[in-house]
PDB file of C-alpha atoms in Angstrom:
ATOM      1  CA  MET S 586       0.000   0.000   0.000  1.00 48.00           C
ATOM      2  CA  SER S 587       3.054   2.257  -0.114  1.00 51.00           C
ATOM      3  CA  THR S 588       2.187   3.455  -3.635  1.00 82.00           C
ATOM      4  CA  VAL S 589      -1.276   4.717  -2.701  1.00 87.00           C
ATOM      5  CA  ARG S 590      -2.625   7.347  -0.341  1.00 94.00           C
ATOM      6  CA  TRP S 591      -4.631   5.683   2.376  1.00 96.00           C
ATOM      7  CA  GLY S 592      -6.391   6.410   5.630  1.00 98.00           C
ATOM      8  CA  LEU S 593      -7.310   4.431   8.722  1.00 98.00           C
ATOM      9  CA  VAL S 594     -10.561   4.730  10.702  1.00 98.00           C
ATOM     10  CA  LEU S 595     -10.661   3.244  14.198  1.00 98.00           C
ATOM     11  CA  GLY S 596     -14.152   2.992  15.647  1.00 96.00           C
ATOM     12  CA  CYS S 597     -15.372   2.363  19.194  1.00 91.00           C
ATOM     13  CA  GLY S 598     -13.609  -0.677  20.631  1.00 85.00           C
ATOM     14  CA  GLY S 599     -10.072  -1.619  21.660  1.00 85.00           C
ATOM     15  CA  ALA S 600      -9.045  -5.289  21.924  1.00 93.00           C
ATOM     16  CA  TRP S 601     -10.918  -6.422  18.808  1.00 96.00           C
ATOM     17  CA  SER S 602      -9.415  -3.551  16.788  1.00 97.00           C
ATOM     18  CA  ILE S 603      -5.864  -4.431  17.833  1.00 96.00           C
ATOM     19  CA  ALA S 604      -6.368  -8.012  16.638  1.00 97.00           C
ATOM     20  CA  ALA S 605      -7.842  -6.718  13.376  1.00 97.00           C
ATOM     21  CA  LEU S 606      -4.879  -4.374  12.884  1.00 97.00           C
ATOM     22  CA  ALA S 607      -2.485  -7.271  13.441  1.00 97.00           C
ATOM     23  CA  SER S 608      -4.277  -9.337  10.783  1.00 97.00           C
ATOM     24  CA  LEU S 609      -4.349  -6.433   8.330  1.00 96.00           C
ATOM     25  CA  GLN S 610      -0.668  -5.684   8.904  1.00 96.00           C
ATOM     26  CA  GLU S 611       0.275  -9.299   8.197  1.00 95.00           C
ATOM     27  CA  GLN S 612      -1.831  -9.767   5.062  1.00 95.00           C
ATOM     28  CA  LEU S 613      -1.291  -6.338   3.501  1.00 91.00           C
ATOM     29  CA  ALA S 614       2.344  -5.936   4.580  1.00 89.00           C
ATOM     30  CA  TRP S 615       1.775  -2.351   5.674  1.00 90.00           C
ATOM     31  CA  ASP S 616       2.276  -0.452   8.891  1.00 96.00           C
ATOM     32  CA  PRO S 617      -0.892   1.274  10.188  1.00 96.00           C
ATOM     33  CA  ARG S 618       1.301   4.104  11.498  1.00 97.00           C
ATOM     34  CA  ASP S 619       1.938   5.087   7.865  1.00 96.00           C
ATOM     35  CA  ALA S 620      -1.682   6.060   7.203  1.00 97.00           C
ATOM     36  CA  GLU S 621      -2.036   9.629   5.954  1.00 98.00           C
ATOM     37  CA  PHE S 622      -5.046  10.125   8.222  1.00 98.00           C
ATOM     38  CA  ILE S 623      -5.901   8.183  11.385  1.00 98.00           C
ATOM     39  CA  VAL S 624      -9.442   8.871  12.618  1.00 98.00           C
ATOM     40  CA  GLY S 625     -10.237   7.593  16.114  1.00 98.00           C
ATOM     41  CA  THR S 626     -13.456   7.449  18.126  1.00 98.00           C
ATOM     42  CA  SER S 627     -13.779   6.478  21.800  1.00 95.00           C
ATOM     43  CA  ALA S 628     -11.413   3.536  22.462  1.00 94.00           C
ATOM     44  CA  GLY S 629     -10.397   3.949  18.829  1.00 96.00           C
ATOM     45  CA  ALA S 630      -9.228   7.448  19.738  1.00 97.00           C
ATOM     46  CA  VAL S 631      -6.788   5.936  22.228  1.00 96.00           C
ATOM     47  CA  LEU S 632      -5.427   3.653  19.517  1.00 96.00           C
ATOM     48  CA  ALA S 633      -5.216   6.520  17.030  1.00 97.00           C
ATOM     49  CA  ALA S 634      -3.193   8.579  19.502  1.00 97.00           C
ATOM     50  CA  LEU S 635      -0.839   5.683  20.239  1.00 96.00           C
ATOM     51  CA  LEU S 636      -0.304   4.823  16.563  1.00 97.00           C
ATOM     52  CA  GLY S 637       0.202   8.505  15.772  1.00 97.00           C
ATOM     53  CA  GLY S 638       2.749   8.642  18.577  1.00 96.00           C
ATOM     54  CA  GLY S 639       4.784   5.839  17.027  1.00 96.00           C
ATOM     55  CA  VAL S 640       3.549   2.823  19.012  1.00 95.00           C
ATOM     56  CA  SER S 641       3.581  -0.269  16.781  1.00 95.00           C
ATOM     57  CA  VAL S 642       0.777  -2.794  16.405  1.00 96.00           C
ATOM     58  CA  ASP S 643       3.154  -5.466  17.684  1.00 94.00           C
ATOM     59  CA  ARG S 644       3.624  -3.511  20.895  1.00 93.00           C
ATOM     60  CA  LEU S 645      -0.099  -2.874  21.246  1.00 93.00           C
ATOM     61  CA  LEU S 646      -0.709  -6.598  20.891  1.00 93.00           C
ATOM     62  CA  ALA S 647       2.007  -7.466  23.396  1.00 91.00           C
ATOM     63  CA  CYS S 648       0.505  -5.061  25.903  1.00 90.00           C
ATOM     64  CA  GLN S 649      -2.929  -6.635  25.463  1.00 90.00           C
ATOM     65  CA  ARG S 650      -1.372  -9.995  26.210  1.00 87.00           C
ATOM     66  CA  ASN S 651       0.330  -8.625  29.352  1.00 81.00           C
ATOM     67  CA  GLU S 652       3.706  -9.820  28.163  1.00 79.00           C
ATOM     68  CA  THR S 653       6.230  -9.109  30.894  1.00 56.00           C
ATOM     69  CA  ASP S 654       8.972  -7.864  28.568  1.00 57.00           C
ATOM     70  CA  THR S 655       6.786  -5.039  27.249  1.00 52.00           C
ATOM     71  CA  ASP S 656       6.741  -1.706  29.096  1.00 54.00           C
ATOM     72  CA  CYS S 657       3.124  -0.668  28.592  1.00 61.00           C
ATOM     73  CA  GLU S 658       2.573   1.698  31.524  1.00 61.00           C
ATOM     74  CA  TRP S 659      -1.072   0.673  31.211  1.00 60.00           C
ATOM     75  CA  ASN S 660      -3.253  -1.838  33.049  1.00 60.00           C
ATOM     76  CA  HIS S 661      -5.990  -2.890  30.633  1.00 60.00           C
ATOM     77  CA  ASP S 662      -8.006  -4.537  33.401  1.00 59.00           C
ATOM     78  CA  THR S 663      -8.259  -1.506  35.694  1.00 59.00           C
ATOM     79  CA  ASP S 664      -7.278   1.697  33.879  1.00 59.00           C
ATOM     80  CA  THR S 665     -10.266   1.561  31.509  1.00 68.00           C
ATOM     81  CA  GLY S 666     -12.768   1.360  34.362  1.00 66.00           C
ATOM     82  CA  GLY S 667     -15.005  -1.505  35.408  1.00 70.00           C
ATOM     83  CA  ALA S 668     -18.028  -3.249  33.973  1.00 75.00           C
ATOM     84  CA  LEU S 669     -20.177  -0.779  35.891  1.00 78.00           C
ATOM     85  CA  PRO S 670     -19.558   2.962  36.187  1.00 80.00           C
ATOM     86  CA  PRO S 671     -18.652   4.747  39.436  1.00 85.00           C
ATOM     87  CA  ARG S 672     -21.601   6.317  41.212  1.00 87.00           C
ATOM     88  CA  PRO S 673     -22.510   9.141  38.814  1.00 82.00           C
ATOM     89  CA  GLY S 674     -23.355  12.732  39.633  1.00 85.00           C
ATOM     90  CA  PHE S 675     -26.873  14.145  39.598  1.00 84.00           C
ATOM     91  CA  ALA S 676     -26.382  16.546  36.677  1.00 90.00           C
ATOM     92  CA  PRO S 677     -26.980  15.194  33.153  1.00 91.00           C
ATOM     93  CA  THR S 678     -24.096  14.678  30.774  1.00 93.00           C
ATOM     94  CA  GLY S 679     -25.478  17.177  28.254  1.00 89.00           C
ATOM     95  CA  ALA S 680     -29.095  18.253  28.635  1.00 90.00           C
ATOM     96  CA  ARG S 681     -29.058  20.283  25.420  1.00 90.00           C
ATOM     97  CA  LEU S 682     -28.511  17.088  23.450  1.00 91.00           C
ATOM     98  CA  ALA S 683     -31.988  15.992  24.528  1.00 87.00           C
ATOM     99  CA  TRP S 684     -33.384  19.320  23.301  1.00 87.00           C
ATOM    100  CA  HIS S 685     -31.676  18.852  19.944  1.00 86.00           C
ATOM    101  CA  GLY S 686     -33.157  15.355  19.760  1.00 84.00           C
ATOM    102  CA  LEU S 687     -36.681  16.635  20.332  1.00 80.00           C
ATOM    103  CA  ARG S 688     -36.177  19.186  17.555  1.00 80.00           C
ATOM    104  CA  GLY S 689     -34.870  16.537  15.155  1.00 82.00           C
ATOM    105  CA  ARG S 690     -31.355  17.963  15.032  1.00 82.00           C
ATOM    106  CA  THR S 691     -29.725  14.794  16.306  1.00 86.00           C
ATOM    107  CA  SER S 692     -30.610  11.135  16.736  1.00 87.00           C
ATOM    108  CA  MET S 693     -32.650   9.939  19.693  1.00 85.00           C
ATOM    109  CA  LEU S 694     -29.710   7.776  20.750  1.00 85.00           C
ATOM    110  CA  THR S 695     -27.509  10.858  21.001  1.00 90.00           C
ATOM    111  CA  ALA S 696     -30.296  12.707  22.828  1.00 89.00           C
ATOM    112  CA  LEU S 697     -30.712   9.920  25.373  1.00 89.00           C
ATOM    113  CA  CYS S 698     -26.956   9.855  25.973  1.00 90.00           C
ATOM    114  CA  GLY S 699     -27.190  13.541  26.860  1.00 90.00           C
ATOM    115  CA  LEU S 700     -29.657  12.684  29.624  1.00 92.00           C
ATOM    116  CA  ALA S 701     -27.333  10.108  31.187  1.00 92.00           C
ATOM    117  CA  PRO S 702     -25.973  11.211  34.570  1.00 93.00           C
ATOM    118  CA  ARG S 703     -22.583  12.871  34.570  1.00 93.00           C
ATOM    119  CA  GLY S 704     -19.853  10.237  34.903  1.00 92.00           C
ATOM    120  CA  ARG S 705     -17.142  10.346  37.542  1.00 93.00           C
ATOM    121  CA  PHE S 706     -14.512   7.936  36.259  1.00 92.00           C
ATOM    122  CA  ASP S 707     -10.986   9.219  36.893  1.00 92.00           C
ATOM    123  CA  MET S 708      -9.381   9.778  33.485  1.00 92.00           C
ATOM    124  CA  THR S 709      -5.866  10.204  34.896  1.00 93.00           C
ATOM    125  CA  PRO S 710      -4.618   6.839  33.519  1.00 90.00           C
ATOM    126  CA  PHE S 711      -5.698   7.892  30.019  1.00 91.00           C
ATOM    127  CA  ARG S 712      -3.907  11.205  30.311  1.00 94.00           C
ATOM    128  CA  ARG S 713      -0.767   9.498  31.579  1.00 92.00           C
ATOM    129  CA  LEU S 714      -0.857   7.036  28.672  1.00 92.00           C
ATOM    130  CA  ILE S 715      -1.315   9.738  26.022  1.00 95.00           C
ATOM    131  CA  ASP S 716       1.325  11.966  27.618  1.00 94.00           C
ATOM    132  CA  GLY S 717       3.768   9.107  27.038  1.00 92.00           C
ATOM    133  CA  VAL S 718       3.451   9.526  23.256  1.00 93.00           C
ATOM    134  CA  ALA S 719       2.782  13.274  22.930  1.00 94.00           C
ATOM    135  CA  THR S 720       4.125  16.321  24.718  1.00 94.00           C
ATOM    136  CA  PRO S 721       1.581  17.289  27.409  1.00 93.00           C
ATOM    137  CA  GLY S 722      -0.507  20.184  26.174  1.00 93.00           C
ATOM    138  CA  GLN S 723       0.427  19.554  22.528  1.00 96.00           C
ATOM    139  CA  TRP S 724      -1.027  17.622  19.566  1.00 97.00           C
ATOM    140  CA  SER S 725       0.263  14.430  18.021  1.00 97.00           C
ATOM    141  CA  ALA S 726       3.473  14.374  16.024  1.00 96.00           C
ATOM    142  CA  HIS S 727       1.370  12.754  13.288  1.00 97.00           C
ATOM    143  CA  PRO S 728      -0.453  15.630  11.557  1.00 96.00           C
ATOM    144  CA  GLY S 729      -3.229  13.383  10.240  1.00 98.00           C
ATOM    145  CA  VAL S 730      -4.539  12.196  13.611  1.00 98.00           C
ATOM    146  CA  ARG S 731      -8.215  13.124  14.017  1.00 98.00           C
ATOM    147  CA  ILE S 732      -9.993  12.514  17.323  1.00 98.00           C
ATOM    148  CA  MET S 733     -13.798  12.520  17.198  1.00 98.00           C
ATOM    149  CA  ALA S 734     -16.002  13.938  19.964  1.00 98.00           C
ATOM    150  CA  VAL S 735     -19.507  15.413  20.244  1.00 96.00           C
ATOM    151  CA  ASP S 736     -20.205  18.976  21.379  1.00 96.00           C
ATOM    152  CA  THR S 737     -22.867  18.687  24.108  1.00 95.00           C
ATOM    153  CA  GLY S 738     -24.117  22.195  23.364  1.00 94.00           C
ATOM    154  CA  THR S 739     -24.643  21.862  19.609  1.00 94.00           C
ATOM    155  CA  SER S 740     -24.670  18.048  19.103  1.00 93.00           C
ATOM    156  CA  ALA S 741     -22.098  18.544  16.316  1.00 94.00           C
ATOM    157  CA  ARG S 742     -19.304  16.052  15.746  1.00 97.00           C
ATOM    158  CA  THR S 743     -15.873  17.624  16.114  1.00 98.00           C
ATOM    159  CA  ALA S 744     -12.694  16.208  14.584  1.00 98.00           C
ATOM    160  CA  PHE S 745      -9.957  17.479  16.872  1.00 98.00           C
ATOM    161  CA  GLY S 746      -6.693  17.878  14.965  1.00 98.00           C
ATOM    162  CA  ALA S 747      -8.468  19.115  11.828  1.00 98.00           C
ATOM    163  CA  PRO S 748      -7.946  22.705  10.640  1.00 96.00           C
ATOM    164  CA  ASP S 749     -11.605  23.573  11.313  1.00 95.00           C
ATOM    165  CA  ALA S 750     -11.570  22.255  14.901  1.00 97.00           C
ATOM    166  CA  PRO S 751     -10.780  24.195  18.093  1.00 96.00           C
ATOM    167  CA  PRO S 752      -7.152  23.876  19.221  1.00 97.00           C
ATOM    168  CA  ALA S 753      -6.781  21.045  21.720  1.00 98.00           C
ATOM    169  CA  ALA S 754      -4.177  19.069  23.592  1.00 98.00           C
ATOM    170  CA  LEU S 755      -4.119  15.433  22.513  1.00 98.00           C
ATOM    171  CA  ASN S 756      -4.780  14.164  26.031  1.00 97.00           C
ATOM    172  CA  ASP S 757      -7.887  16.380  26.336  1.00 98.00           C
ATOM    173  CA  ALA S 758      -9.211  15.301  22.938  1.00 98.00           C
ATOM    174  CA  VAL S 759      -8.763  11.594  23.686  1.00 97.00           C
ATOM    175  CA  CYS S 760     -10.465  11.919  27.079  1.00 97.00           C
ATOM    176  CA  ALA S 761     -13.338  13.772  25.414  1.00 97.00           C
ATOM    177  CA  SER S 762     -13.681  11.112  22.714  1.00 97.00           C
ATOM    178  CA  TYR S 763     -13.672   8.375  25.360  1.00 95.00           C
ATOM    179  CA  GLY S 764     -16.216  10.269  27.478  1.00 92.00           C
ATOM    180  CA  VAL S 765     -18.773   7.445  27.674  1.00 92.00           C
ATOM    181  CA  PRO S 766     -22.003   8.934  29.094  1.00 92.00           C
ATOM    182  CA  GLY S 767     -22.655   7.718  32.626  1.00 91.00           C
ATOM    183  CA  TRP S 768     -19.061   6.498  33.016  1.00 92.00           C
ATOM    184  CA  CYS S 769     -16.759   9.383  32.156  1.00 93.00           C
ATOM    185  CA  PRO S 770     -17.141  13.134  32.673  1.00 94.00           C
ATOM    186  CA  PRO S 771     -17.427  15.530  29.736  1.00 96.00           C
ATOM    187  CA  VAL S 772     -14.213  17.381  28.867  1.00 97.00           C
ATOM    188  CA  VAL S 773     -14.144  21.146  28.420  1.00 97.00           C
ATOM    189  CA  ILE S 774     -12.021  22.329  25.482  1.00 98.00           C
ATOM    190  CA  GLY S 775     -12.013  25.964  24.406  1.00 96.00           C
ATOM    191  CA  GLY S 776     -14.927  26.718  26.715  1.00 96.00           C
ATOM    192  CA  ARG S 777     -17.167  24.008  25.236  1.00 97.00           C
ATOM    193  CA  SER S 778     -18.116  20.596  26.636  1.00 96.00           C
ATOM    194  CA  TYR S 779     -17.432  17.377  24.696  1.00 97.00           C
ATOM    195  CA  ILE S 780     -18.288  13.694  25.132  1.00 96.00           C
ATOM    196  CA  ASP S 781     -17.762  10.360  23.386  1.00 96.00           C
ATOM    197  CA  GLY S 782     -17.851  10.701  19.601  1.00 95.00           C
ATOM    198  CA  GLY S 783     -19.500   7.297  19.445  1.00 95.00           C
ATOM    199  CA  VAL S 784     -22.848   8.689  20.623  1.00 94.00           C
ATOM    200  CA  ALA S 785     -23.229  10.200  17.127  1.00 94.00           C
ATOM    201  CA  SER S 786     -21.262   7.773  14.939  1.00 96.00           C
ATOM    202  CA  PRO S 787     -19.332   4.590  15.756  1.00 96.00           C
ATOM    203  CA  THR S 788     -16.622   5.468  13.208  1.00 97.00           C
ATOM    204  CA  SER S 789     -17.071   8.925  11.604  1.00 98.00           C
ATOM    205  CA  ALA S 790     -15.557   7.373   8.477  1.00 98.00           C
ATOM    206  CA  ASP S 791     -17.315  10.045   6.429  1.00 98.00           C
ATOM    207  CA  ARG S 792     -14.797  12.515   7.810  1.00 97.00           C
ATOM    208  CA  LEU S 793     -12.480  11.277   5.023  1.00 98.00           C
ATOM    209  CA  VAL S 794     -14.931  11.737   2.143  1.00 98.00           C
ATOM    210  CA  ASP S 795     -13.433  15.069   1.052  1.00 97.00           C
ATOM    211  CA  THR S 796      -9.817  13.872   1.120  1.00 97.00           C
ATOM    212  CA  ASP S 797      -7.711  12.750  -1.850  1.00 96.00           C
ATOM    213  CA  LEU S 798      -7.125   9.294  -0.384  1.00 98.00           C
ATOM    214  CA  ASP S 799      -7.160   6.240  -2.620  1.00 97.00           C
ATOM    215  CA  GLU S 800      -8.011   3.667   0.055  1.00 97.00           C
ATOM    216  CA  VAL S 801      -9.619   3.764   3.497  1.00 98.00           C
ATOM    217  CA  VAL S 802      -9.463   0.970   6.069  1.00 98.00           C
ATOM    218  CA  VAL S 803     -12.494   1.102   8.389  1.00 98.00           C
ATOM    219  CA  LEU S 804     -12.574  -0.889  11.637  1.00 98.00           C
ATOM    220  CA  ALA S 805     -16.072  -0.778  13.119  1.00 97.00           C
ATOM    221  CA  PRO S 806     -16.285  -2.809  16.353  1.00 96.00           C
ATOM    222  CA  MET S 807     -19.749  -1.401  17.139  1.00 95.00           C
ATOM    223  CA  ALA S 808     -21.208  -2.572  13.802  1.00 95.00           C
ATOM    224  CA  SER S 809     -21.928  -6.066  12.520  1.00 93.00           C
ATOM    225  CA  ARG S 810     -23.375  -7.262   9.218  1.00 91.00           C
ATOM    226  CA  GLN S 811     -23.275 -10.871  10.490  1.00 85.00           C
ATOM    227  CA  PRO S 812     -24.868 -10.661  13.936  1.00 78.00           C
ATOM    228  CA  ASP S 813     -25.723 -13.565  16.217  1.00 83.00           C
ATOM    229  CA  THR S 814     -29.133 -14.223  17.762  1.00 86.00           C
ATOM    230  CA  PRO S 815     -28.760 -13.904  21.538  1.00 86.00           C
ATOM    231  CA  ARG S 816     -31.474 -14.968  23.959  1.00 86.00           C
ATOM    232  CA  SER S 817     -30.820 -12.728  26.950  1.00 90.00           C
ATOM    233  CA  PRO S 818     -32.768  -9.421  27.071  1.00 93.00           C
ATOM    234  CA  PRO S 819     -29.642  -7.245  27.649  1.00 91.00           C
ATOM    235  CA  ALA S 820     -27.922  -8.805  24.648  1.00 90.00           C
ATOM    236  CA  LYS S 821     -31.012  -8.294  22.486  1.00 91.00           C
ATOM    237  CA  VAL S 822     -31.028  -4.605  23.405  1.00 91.00           C
ATOM    238  CA  GLU S 823     -27.316  -4.343  22.601  1.00 91.00           C
ATOM    239  CA  ARG S 824     -27.842  -5.970  19.203  1.00 90.00           C
ATOM    240  CA  ARG S 825     -30.647  -3.515  18.436  1.00 91.00           C
ATOM    241  CA  VAL S 826     -28.282  -0.620  19.153  1.00 91.00           C
ATOM    242  CA  ARG S 827     -25.662  -2.388  17.042  1.00 93.00           C
ATOM    243  CA  ARG S 828     -28.083  -2.532  14.088  1.00 93.00           C
ATOM    244  CA  THR S 829     -28.485   1.234  14.333  1.00 93.00           C
ATOM    245  CA  MET S 830     -24.711   1.668  14.410  1.00 94.00           C
ATOM    246  CA  THR S 831     -24.316  -0.673  11.438  1.00 96.00           C
ATOM    247  CA  ALA S 832     -26.723   1.443   9.401  1.00 96.00           C
ATOM    248  CA  ILE S 833     -24.640   4.543  10.178  1.00 96.00           C
ATOM    249  CA  VAL S 834     -21.447   2.794   9.058  1.00 97.00           C
ATOM    250  CA  ASP S 835     -23.232   1.577   5.905  1.00 98.00           C
ATOM    251  CA  ARG S 836     -24.026   5.183   4.965  1.00 98.00           C
ATOM    252  CA  GLU S 837     -20.520   6.418   5.726  1.00 98.00           C
ATOM    253  CA  VAL S 838     -18.858   3.633   3.732  1.00 98.00           C
ATOM    254  CA  ALA S 839     -21.220   4.267   0.821  1.00 98.00           C
ATOM    255  CA  ALA S 840     -20.275   7.950   0.892  1.00 98.00           C
ATOM    256  CA  LEU S 841     -16.583   7.043   0.744  1.00 98.00           C
ATOM    257  CA  ALA S 842     -17.100   4.559  -2.075  1.00 97.00           C
ATOM    258  CA  ALA S 843     -19.114   7.112  -4.050  1.00 98.00           C
ATOM    259  CA  THR S 844     -15.979   9.258  -4.353  1.00 97.00           C
ATOM    260  CA  GLY S 845     -14.048   6.399  -5.932  1.00 97.00           C
ATOM    261  CA  LYS S 846     -12.146   5.353  -2.827  1.00 97.00           C
ATOM    262  CA  ARG S 847     -11.556   1.689  -2.146  1.00 96.00           C
ATOM    263  CA  VAL S 848     -12.935   0.828   1.293  1.00 97.00           C
ATOM    264  CA  ILE S 849     -11.678  -2.135   3.325  1.00 97.00           C
ATOM    265  CA  ARG S 850     -14.258  -2.600   6.063  1.00 97.00           C
ATOM    266  CA  LEU S 851     -13.957  -4.946   9.033  1.00 97.00           C
ATOM    267  CA  GLU S 852     -16.346  -5.555  11.925  1.00 97.00           C
ATOM    268  CA  PRO S 853     -17.109  -8.318  14.419  1.00 96.00           C
ATOM    269  CA  GLY S 854     -18.976 -11.429  13.319  1.00 95.00           C
ATOM    270  CA  ALA S 855     -21.204 -13.756  15.340  1.00 93.00           C
ATOM    271  CA  GLU S 856     -18.281 -15.519  17.058  1.00 95.00           C
ATOM    272  CA  ASP S 857     -16.778 -12.191  18.081  1.00 95.00           C
ATOM    273  CA  LEU S 858     -20.098 -10.947  19.413  1.00 94.00           C
ATOM    274  CA  GLN S 859     -20.366 -13.961  21.684  1.00 93.00           C
ATOM    275  CA  ALA S 860     -16.977 -13.055  23.113  1.00 93.00           C
ATOM    276  CA  ILE S 861     -17.799  -9.337  23.429  1.00 93.00           C
ATOM    277  CA  GLY S 862     -21.141  -9.887  25.175  1.00 91.00           C
ATOM    278  CA  PHE S 863     -23.630  -7.090  25.745  1.00 90.00           C
ATOM    279  CA  ASN S 864     -21.343  -4.827  27.808  1.00 89.00           C
ATOM    280  CA  MET S 865     -18.352  -3.534  25.869  1.00 85.00           C
ATOM    281  CA  MET S 866     -17.103  -1.829  29.047  1.00 86.00           C
ATOM    282  CA  ASP S 867     -16.532  -5.137  30.851  1.00 87.00           C
ATOM    283  CA  PRO S 868     -12.741  -5.605  31.206  1.00 86.00           C
ATOM    284  CA  ALA S 869     -13.192  -9.242  32.237  1.00 88.00           C
ATOM    285  CA  ARG S 870     -13.973 -10.104  28.600  1.00 90.00           C
ATOM    286  CA  ARG S 871     -10.965  -8.302  27.117  1.00 91.00           C
ATOM    287  CA  ARG S 872      -8.644 -11.301  26.790  1.00 92.00           C
ATOM    288  CA  ARG S 873     -11.393 -13.508  25.348  1.00 95.00           C
ATOM    289  CA  VAL S 874     -12.302 -10.808  22.820  1.00 95.00           C
ATOM    290  CA  LEU S 875      -8.658 -10.461  21.791  1.00 95.00           C
ATOM    291  CA  GLU S 876      -7.969 -14.173  21.344  1.00 96.00           C
ATOM    292  CA  THR S 877     -11.257 -14.740  19.511  1.00 97.00           C
ATOM    293  CA  ALA S 878     -10.513 -11.852  17.144  1.00 97.00           C
ATOM    294  CA  LEU S 879      -7.002 -13.140  16.475  1.00 97.00           C
ATOM    295  CA  HIS S 880      -8.749 -16.292  15.261  1.00 97.00           C
ATOM    296  CA  THR S 881     -11.566 -14.646  13.271  1.00 97.00           C
ATOM    297  CA  THR S 882     -10.029 -11.511  11.759  1.00 97.00           C
ATOM    298  CA  PRO S 883      -7.551 -13.237   9.401  1.00 96.00           C
ATOM    299  CA  ARG S 884     -10.523 -14.792   7.600  1.00 96.00           C
ATOM    300  CA  ALA S 885     -12.420 -11.498   7.694  1.00 95.00           C
ATOM    301  CA  VAL S 886      -9.445  -9.655   6.194  1.00 96.00           C
ATOM    302  CA  SER S 887      -9.103 -12.232   3.410  1.00 95.00           C
ATOM    303  CA  ALA S 888     -12.807 -11.847   2.584  1.00 93.00           C
ATOM    304  CA  ALA S 889     -12.592  -8.047   2.640  1.00 93.00           C
ATOM    305  CA  LEU S 890      -9.663  -8.079   0.225  1.00 89.00           C
ATOM    306  CA  ARG S 891     -11.352 -10.248  -2.397  1.00 83.00           C
ATOM    307  CA  PRO S 892     -12.343  -8.412  -5.579  1.00 74.00           C
ATOM    308  CA  GLN S 893     -15.989  -7.367  -5.452  1.00 60.00           C
TER     309      GLN S 893
END
């Protein structure tokens, strides 16, 4: 892929995406750090920041496996929070999002996220991790890193790092993008409040429509075109949300393809979904998700690379 201009989109989700990146790197013989643009949302924003800061996929994978000879400075089982959020505050995450939803300016999912109680998870481990790959208070050394968050006042998606976005430190932008309603607090940047970009789009792949890229790799852990059929009520609710997210990714990928770009799209299949469960915030499932994806994503990559 060295002869083409290409971009990488990292949607909501961490362990599965790292396995997918490892499979892509092996089969395509390219380094994800060489992407001209790296768009990250939520946990994908963390990966985008690390890749943009020079961290290799091999090191990301070693850290996920808790290999003792890898200095990760990151505990994947505790630093991302627990399966349940800390006791939240009484104030809503972003009440104006609900108002925008009632007026049809944003989706009802985004509006409901705005009504979630303000999270209280301590984001210090995230800041420490990002400060290890970028000068505190500064942006990434990779000029194409784009970190997606949602403005709680306007409901607009913001791509931090882009010329049209407010100036931001990388650690602030990543914490804003990972600001899961109910778990994490909103982050104030330039006087405005921002939360998880995933409440509006699981990938924001359409951010690359107006670029001159030839190819775009889209990893969409929150989507699935091959879902399973769970029996438990919580899992059924999660799959319904996932169908909504899949439809969003469908539209974004179609918009990219309409400009002549080749799109390589990967997302979890039924086996992955069984490993992920209905709560993507549960760290107890991380290792199972990783090992399952290391088994499933090579086949998914091969299928995605076949001529259409």
